[in-house]
Amino acid sequence: MVISNLEKLYNRYFFSPFMGLLLGSEAKEILRTAGDAIIDAKWEKRNFFYNSFINAAFGNIGFAQLILTRRCNIKCPNCNVPLSADYEMSLKEWKNIVRLLSDHVQPSIISITGGEPLLRKDDLVEIISDFTERDIPVSLNTNGLLLDETILRELRDAGLVSLAVSYDGIKPKSSSKVIENAVLAKYLGIDTTLQMTISDRNMHLAYDIRDIAFSHNLGFSPLVMQNLDGMFSSGAYDQPNEDFVRSFFSDVVNETRKFLTNNNYRNSVKYYEYIRDNYPRLWHCEKYNWLIINEDGRMMHCQEIAPSEFKLADILENPRDFVKYRQENAKDCLGCHYNCYFESENRGLGGLADLVKMDYRTRAVLGLRGMNLLSETIETKQL
């Protein structure tokens, strides 16, 4: 495919006086004589046209999300993720994804989610280990029910640095187990956050869940239910009351600014201020700063837009078509409140990844749970 694309370039541009600069003598020799010869990987990296489309496809990727499986051990009404999938990639295929992401995309941080990724625990541990060896930090999203000390030690030893545990407080029977597992993860040295999605069903619990997190020195990340009929927004629950949201996030902003380095809120002041001042209006991102890989290998540039037919290897072979697809589908964006998308544009995932990669004791000393203050330093460095 790469050769055939170069042949098209040759037919159109070969006799340009700038061709030597754009493709170089190696390319011209290949096009003259080799036809379908194998291109040296070093030359391919230098190719002007290929690199321009690769940069368009992946140049700004800071956040890559892997949906390891869509299977789940529970059924949350507001979640569309466990919809049936015909195929899940094998461990060998996922390891190839790790290699391709590391060699060509180089994201600042990887988020592994599901479904429930711990349903593939052995594969999960090996995938995290592979990313760790390539110096790419990994965060894991889980409902927390399948965690135990053995699994947590395996995840920690594989290099997992951040754990986000979904906790909405609606099911009392499982709530105590989730908290127990989150506290254990924290004790074992994994930076751990309770992530609450606030809806009309549980908004009365928001302050209590925050207090539970803080009492155990866990991070707390409040999100707002949104009904987009997407992967994490089925519309089964109604959005919370607007007055409550504005009041709650106003308190969050005040507490974050007051305590700075000794509070456990895990998002920036800017994010909380945006929700406080604009809810229920949705936020529109730049759309091109992240990448999602489904359990079957298909790519998405947003978790709320249906998967494409592109796979990572296809894009690396012919990035132009994916760039065009992404530009067209971005027009369908309704907006969202997702904190990961907001934060990657507003405080820089590169700086956050540097913090995440620190060992746990160093993070504790610096107060990673006070990243809201550090984010201002990160932003200043980026100016």
Coordinates of C-alpha atoms in Angstrom, one line a residue:
M1 CA 0.0 0.0 0.0
V2 CA 2.7 2.5 0.9
I3 CA 4.5 1.7 -2.4
S4 CA 1.3 2.2 -4.5
N5 CA 0.6 5.5 -2.8
L6 CA 4.2 6.6 -3.6
E7 CA 3.7 5.6 -7.2
K8 CA 0.7 7.9 -7.3
L9 CA 2.8 10.7 -5.9
Y10 CA 5.5 9.9 -8.4
N11 CA 3.0 10.1 -11.3
R12 CA 1.8 13.5 -10.1
Y13 CA 4.9 15.1 -8.7
F14 CA 8.0 13.3 -9.9
F15 CA 9.1 15.9 -12.4
S16 CA 8.6 18.8 -10.0
P17 CA 11.9 20.7 -9.4
F18 CA 11.2 20.2 -5.7
M19 CA 10.9 16.5 -5.9
G20 CA 14.4 15.8 -4.7
L21 CA 13.7 17.8 -1.6
L22 CA 10.3 16.2 -0.9
L23 CA 11.1 12.6 -1.4
G24 CA 14.8 12.3 -1.8
S25 CA 17.0 10.1 -4.0
E26 CA 16.1 6.9 -2.2
A27 CA 12.4 7.4 -3.0
K28 CA 13.1 8.2 -6.6
E29 CA 15.2 5.1 -7.0
I30 CA 12.5 2.9 -5.5
L31 CA 9.9 4.3 -7.7
R32 CA 12.1 4.0 -10.8
T33 CA 13.2 0.4 -10.3
A34 CA 11.7 -1.4 -7.4
G35 CA 8.0 -1.1 -7.8
D36 CA 6.7 -3.1 -4.8
A37 CA 10.0 -3.2 -3.0
I38 CA 10.2 -3.0 0.7
I39 CA 10.9 0.6 2.0
D40 CA 13.5 1.0 4.6
A41 CA 11.7 2.1 7.8
K42 CA 14.2 4.9 8.3
W43 CA 13.5 6.3 4.9
E44 CA 9.7 6.0 5.5
K45 CA 10.0 8.2 8.6
R46 CA 11.7 10.9 6.5
N47 CA 9.1 10.9 3.8
F48 CA 7.5 14.3 3.6
F49 CA 4.0 13.3 2.4
Y50 CA 3.7 10.2 4.6
N51 CA 4.8 12.1 7.7
S52 CA 2.4 15.0 7.0
F53 CA -0.6 12.7 7.1
I54 CA 0.8 10.7 10.1
N55 CA 1.2 14.0 11.9
A56 CA -2.4 15.0 11.0
A57 CA -3.7 11.6 12.3
F58 CA -1.6 11.3 15.4
G59 CA 0.6 14.4 15.9
N60 CA -1.4 15.8 18.8
I61 CA -2.5 12.6 20.5
G62 CA -1.9 12.9 24.2
F63 CA -4.6 10.5 25.5
A64 CA -5.2 7.0 24.1
Q65 CA -7.9 4.9 25.5
L66 CA -8.0 1.1 25.1
I67 CA -11.3 -0.8 25.4
L68 CA -9.9 -4.2 26.4
T69 CA -13.3 -5.8 26.5
R70 CA -17.0 -4.8 26.3
R71 CA -18.0 -7.6 28.7
C72 CA -18.8 -6.6 32.2
N73 CA -19.7 -8.3 35.5
I74 CA -22.5 -5.8 36.2
K75 CA -25.2 -4.0 34.2
C76 CA -25.4 -0.3 34.8
P77 CA -28.5 1.2 33.2
N78 CA -26.6 4.3 32.0
C79 CA -23.9 2.4 30.2
N80 CA -24.0 1.2 26.6
V81 CA -20.5 -0.4 26.6
P82 CA -21.5 -4.0 27.2
L83 CA -23.4 -4.2 23.9
S84 CA -22.5 -7.4 22.1
A85 CA -19.2 -7.6 20.2
D86 CA -18.4 -10.2 17.6
Y87 CA -14.7 -10.3 18.3
E88 CA -12.1 -9.4 21.0
M89 CA -8.5 -9.1 20.0
S90 CA -6.1 -11.7 21.4
L91 CA -3.2 -10.8 23.7
K92 CA -0.9 -11.1 20.8
E93 CA -2.9 -8.6 18.8
W94 CA -3.0 -6.2 21.8
K95 CA 0.7 -6.5 22.2
N96 CA 1.1 -5.4 18.6
I97 CA -1.1 -2.4 19.4
V98 CA 1.2 -1.6 22.2
R99 CA 4.2 -1.7 19.8
L100 CA 2.4 0.4 17.2
L101 CA 1.3 3.0 19.7
S102 CA 4.7 3.3 21.2
D103 CA 6.6 3.4 17.9
H104 CA 4.3 5.7 15.9
V105 CA 1.8 7.6 18.1
Q106 CA 3.7 8.0 21.4
P107 CA 0.7 9.1 23.6
S108 CA 1.5 10.8 26.9
I109 CA -0.8 8.4 28.8
I110 CA -2.9 5.3 28.2
S111 CA -6.3 4.7 29.8
I112 CA -7.5 1.1 29.8
T113 CA -11.2 0.6 30.3
G114 CA -14.2 -1.6 29.4
G115 CA -16.6 -3.1 30.1
E116 CA -14.7 -4.5 33.0
P117 CA -11.0 -4.9 32.0
L118 CA -10.3 -7.2 34.9
L119 CA -12.4 -9.9 33.2
R120 CA -9.1 -10.3 31.2
K121 CA -6.9 -9.9 34.2
D122 CA -3.9 -11.9 32.9
D123 CA -3.9 -10.1 29.6
L124 CA -4.3 -6.8 31.3
V125 CA -1.3 -7.3 33.5
E126 CA 0.9 -8.2 30.6
I127 CA -0.4 -5.2 28.5
I128 CA 0.4 -2.8 31.3
S129 CA 3.8 -4.3 31.7
D130 CA 4.5 -3.8 28.0
F131 CA 3.6 -0.1 28.2
T132 CA 5.7 0.3 31.3
E133 CA 8.7 -1.1 29.6
R134 CA 8.2 1.5 26.9
D135 CA 7.9 4.3 29.5
I136 CA 4.2 5.0 28.8
P137 CA 2.2 5.4 32.0
V138 CA -1.1 3.5 32.3
S139 CA -4.3 4.3 34.2
L140 CA -7.0 1.7 34.7
N141 CA -10.8 2.2 35.0
T142 CA -12.7 -0.4 36.9
N143 CA -15.9 -0.9 38.9
G144 CA -13.6 -2.3 41.6
L145 CA -15.6 -5.5 42.4
L146 CA -13.0 -7.9 41.0
L147 CA -10.1 -6.4 42.8
D148 CA -8.3 -8.2 45.6
E149 CA -4.8 -8.0 47.1
T150 CA -3.2 -10.5 44.8
I151 CA -4.6 -8.8 41.7
L152 CA -3.6 -5.3 43.0
R153 CA -0.1 -6.4 43.7
E154 CA 0.2 -7.8 40.1
L155 CA -1.1 -4.6 38.7
R156 CA 1.3 -2.5 40.8
D157 CA 4.3 -4.7 39.9
A158 CA 3.4 -4.4 36.2
G159 CA 3.7 -0.7 36.5
L160 CA 0.1 0.6 36.9
V161 CA 0.3 4.1 38.4
S162 CA -3.3 5.2 38.5
L163 CA -6.6 3.5 39.3
A164 CA -10.0 5.1 38.8
V165 CA -12.8 3.2 40.6
S166 CA -16.4 4.0 39.6
Y167 CA -18.5 4.6 42.6
D168 CA -22.0 6.0 42.4
G169 CA -23.2 4.8 45.8
I170 CA -26.5 3.5 44.5
K171 CA -26.1 -0.2 45.4
P172 CA -25.3 -0.5 49.1
K173 CA -24.5 -4.2 49.0
S174 CA -21.5 -3.7 46.8
S175 CA -20.5 -0.3 48.0
S176 CA -18.5 -1.4 51.0
K177 CA -16.5 -3.9 48.9
V178 CA -15.6 -1.3 46.3
I179 CA -14.4 1.1 49.0
E180 CA -12.4 -1.6 50.7
N181 CA -10.7 -2.5 47.5
A182 CA -10.0 1.2 46.6
V183 CA -8.4 1.7 50.1
L184 CA -6.3 -1.4 49.6
A185 CA -5.1 -0.2 46.2
K186 CA -4.1 3.1 47.9
Y187 CA -2.2 1.3 50.6
L188 CA -0.3 -0.8 48.1
G189 CA 1.0 2.4 46.4
I190 CA -1.4 2.8 43.5
D191 CA -2.8 6.3 43.1
T192 CA -6.5 5.7 43.5
T193 CA -9.5 7.9 42.8
L194 CA -13.3 7.4 43.4
Q195 CA -15.0 8.5 40.2
M196 CA -18.7 9.5 40.7
T197 CA -21.1 10.1 37.9
I198 CA -23.8 12.4 39.4
S199 CA -27.3 11.8 38.1
D200 CA -30.8 12.5 39.4
R201 CA -30.7 9.2 41.2
N202 CA -27.6 9.9 43.4
M203 CA -27.0 13.6 43.5
H204 CA -28.1 13.6 47.2
L205 CA -25.1 11.4 47.9
A206 CA -22.5 13.6 46.2
Y207 CA -21.2 15.2 49.4
D208 CA -21.2 11.9 51.3
I209 CA -19.2 10.1 48.6
R210 CA -16.8 13.0 48.5
D211 CA -16.4 12.7 52.3
I212 CA -15.8 8.9 52.1
A213 CA -13.1 9.5 49.5
F214 CA -11.4 12.2 51.6
S215 CA -11.6 10.2 54.8
H216 CA -9.6 7.4 53.2
N217 CA -7.2 9.8 51.5
L218 CA -8.5 8.7 48.1
G219 CA -8.9 11.0 45.1
F220 CA -12.4 12.2 44.2
S221 CA -13.5 12.9 40.6
P222 CA -17.1 14.1 40.3
L223 CA -18.6 13.9 36.8
V224 CA -22.1 14.9 35.6
M225 CA -24.5 12.5 33.9
Q226 CA -25.1 13.4 30.2
N227 CA -27.7 11.8 27.9
L228 CA -26.0 11.6 24.5
D229 CA -27.1 8.0 23.7
G230 CA -23.4 7.2 23.5
M231 CA -21.1 4.6 25.1
F232 CA -21.3 5.9 28.6
S233 CA -24.5 8.0 28.2
S234 CA -27.5 5.7 27.4
G235 CA -30.0 8.1 28.9
A236 CA -31.4 5.6 31.4
Y237 CA -31.0 8.2 34.2
D238 CA -31.9 11.8 34.1
Q239 CA -29.4 14.5 34.4
P240 CA -29.1 16.1 37.9
N241 CA -30.9 19.2 38.9
E242 CA -29.2 22.3 37.4
D243 CA -29.3 24.3 40.7
F244 CA -27.7 21.4 42.6
V245 CA -24.9 21.0 40.0
R246 CA -24.1 24.7 40.1
S247 CA -24.1 24.8 43.9
F248 CA -22.1 21.6 44.3
F249 CA -19.4 22.6 41.8
S250 CA -19.3 26.1 43.3
D251 CA -18.4 24.4 46.6
V252 CA -15.8 22.2 44.9
V253 CA -14.2 25.3 43.3
N254 CA -14.0 27.1 46.6
E255 CA -12.6 24.1 48.4
T256 CA -10.0 23.5 45.7
R257 CA -8.8 27.1 45.7
K258 CA -8.8 27.1 49.5
F259 CA -6.8 23.9 50.2
L260 CA -4.9 23.6 46.9
T261 CA -2.1 21.0 47.7
N262 CA -3.9 19.1 50.5
N263 CA -7.2 18.4 48.8
N264 CA -8.1 15.2 46.9
Y265 CA -10.0 16.7 44.0
R266 CA -8.5 15.2 40.9
N267 CA -9.6 17.7 38.2
S268 CA -8.5 21.2 37.5
V269 CA -10.1 24.3 38.8
K270 CA -10.8 25.2 35.2
Y271 CA -12.9 22.1 34.7
Y272 CA -14.9 22.6 37.8
E273 CA -15.5 26.3 37.0
Y274 CA -16.7 25.3 33.5
I275 CA -19.3 23.0 34.9
R276 CA -20.3 25.5 37.5
D277 CA -20.7 28.4 35.1
N278 CA -22.0 26.6 32.0
Y279 CA -24.0 23.5 33.0
P280 CA -26.0 22.1 31.2
R281 CA -24.3 23.5 28.1
L282 CA -21.9 21.0 26.6
W283 CA -18.3 21.6 25.9
H284 CA -16.8 21.2 22.4
C285 CA -13.2 20.0 22.2
E286 CA -10.7 20.2 19.4
K287 CA -11.7 16.6 18.6
Y288 CA -8.2 15.5 17.5
N289 CA -6.2 15.1 20.7
W290 CA -7.2 11.5 21.6
L291 CA -7.7 8.1 20.1
I292 CA -9.8 5.1 21.2
I293 CA -9.1 1.5 20.2
N294 CA -12.0 -0.9 20.5
E295 CA -11.9 -4.5 21.7
D296 CA -12.0 -5.6 18.1
G297 CA -9.2 -3.2 16.9
R298 CA -11.5 -0.6 15.3
M299 CA -10.6 3.0 15.9
M300 CA -12.6 5.8 17.3
H301 CA -11.5 9.5 17.7
C302 CA -14.2 9.9 20.4
Q303 CA -16.0 7.4 22.7
E304 CA -19.4 8.9 21.8
I305 CA -19.0 8.5 18.0
A306 CA -19.5 5.0 16.5
P307 CA -16.4 3.0 15.7
S308 CA -14.8 3.4 12.3
E309 CA -13.7 0.5 10.1
F310 CA -10.1 1.7 10.4
K311 CA -7.6 -0.2 12.4
L312 CA -4.3 1.2 13.7
A313 CA -2.1 -0.7 11.1
D314 CA -4.4 0.5 8.3
I315 CA -4.0 4.1 9.4
L316 CA -0.2 3.8 9.5
E317 CA -0.4 2.3 6.0
N318 CA -2.7 5.0 4.6
P319 CA -3.3 7.8 7.1
R320 CA -4.9 10.2 4.6
D321 CA -8.2 8.3 4.5
F322 CA -8.5 8.3 8.3
V323 CA -7.8 12.0 8.5
K324 CA -10.6 12.6 6.1
Y325 CA -13.0 10.3 8.0
R326 CA -12.2 12.0 11.3
Q327 CA -12.8 15.4 9.9
E328 CA -16.2 14.4 8.5
N329 CA -17.3 12.6 11.6
A330 CA -16.3 15.4 13.9
K331 CA -19.2 17.4 12.5
D332 CA -21.5 15.0 14.4
C333 CA -20.1 15.9 17.8
L334 CA -22.8 17.1 20.2
G335 CA -20.4 18.2 22.9
C336 CA -19.8 16.6 26.3
H337 CA -18.7 17.0 29.9
Y338 CA -16.0 14.4 29.9
N339 CA -13.1 15.6 32.1
C340 CA -10.4 13.6 30.3
Y341 CA -11.1 15.4 27.1
F342 CA -11.3 18.8 28.8
E343 CA -8.2 18.4 30.8
S344 CA -6.0 17.2 27.9
E345 CA -6.6 20.5 26.2
N346 CA -6.6 22.8 29.2
R347 CA -3.7 21.7 31.3
G348 CA -1.6 19.5 29.1
L349 CA -1.3 15.7 29.4
G350 CA 2.4 15.8 28.8
G351 CA 2.9 17.5 32.1
L352 CA 0.4 15.3 33.9
A353 CA 2.0 12.2 32.5
D354 CA 5.3 13.4 34.1
L355 CA 3.6 13.6 37.4
V356 CA 1.9 10.2 37.0
K357 CA 5.2 8.5 36.1
M358 CA 6.8 9.6 39.4
D359 CA 7.0 6.9 42.1
Y360 CA 4.2 6.9 44.7
R361 CA 6.3 8.4 47.5
T362 CA 7.4 11.3 45.4
R363 CA 3.9 12.0 44.2
A364 CA 2.7 12.0 47.9
V365 CA 5.4 14.5 48.8
L366 CA 4.6 16.8 45.9
G367 CA 0.9 16.4 46.6
L368 CA -0.4 14.8 43.4
R369 CA -3.8 15.1 45.0
G370 CA -3.3 18.8 44.7
M371 CA -2.7 18.8 40.9
N372 CA -4.9 21.8 40.5
L373 CA -2.0 24.0 41.8
L374 CA 0.6 22.2 39.8
S375 CA -1.5 22.4 36.7
E376 CA -1.0 26.2 36.7
T377 CA 2.8 25.6 36.7
I378 CA 2.4 23.1 33.8
E379 CA 0.5 25.7 31.8
T380 CA 3.0 28.4 32.5
K381 CA 5.8 26.1 31.2
Q382 CA 3.9 25.5 28.0
L383 CA 3.5 29.2 27.1

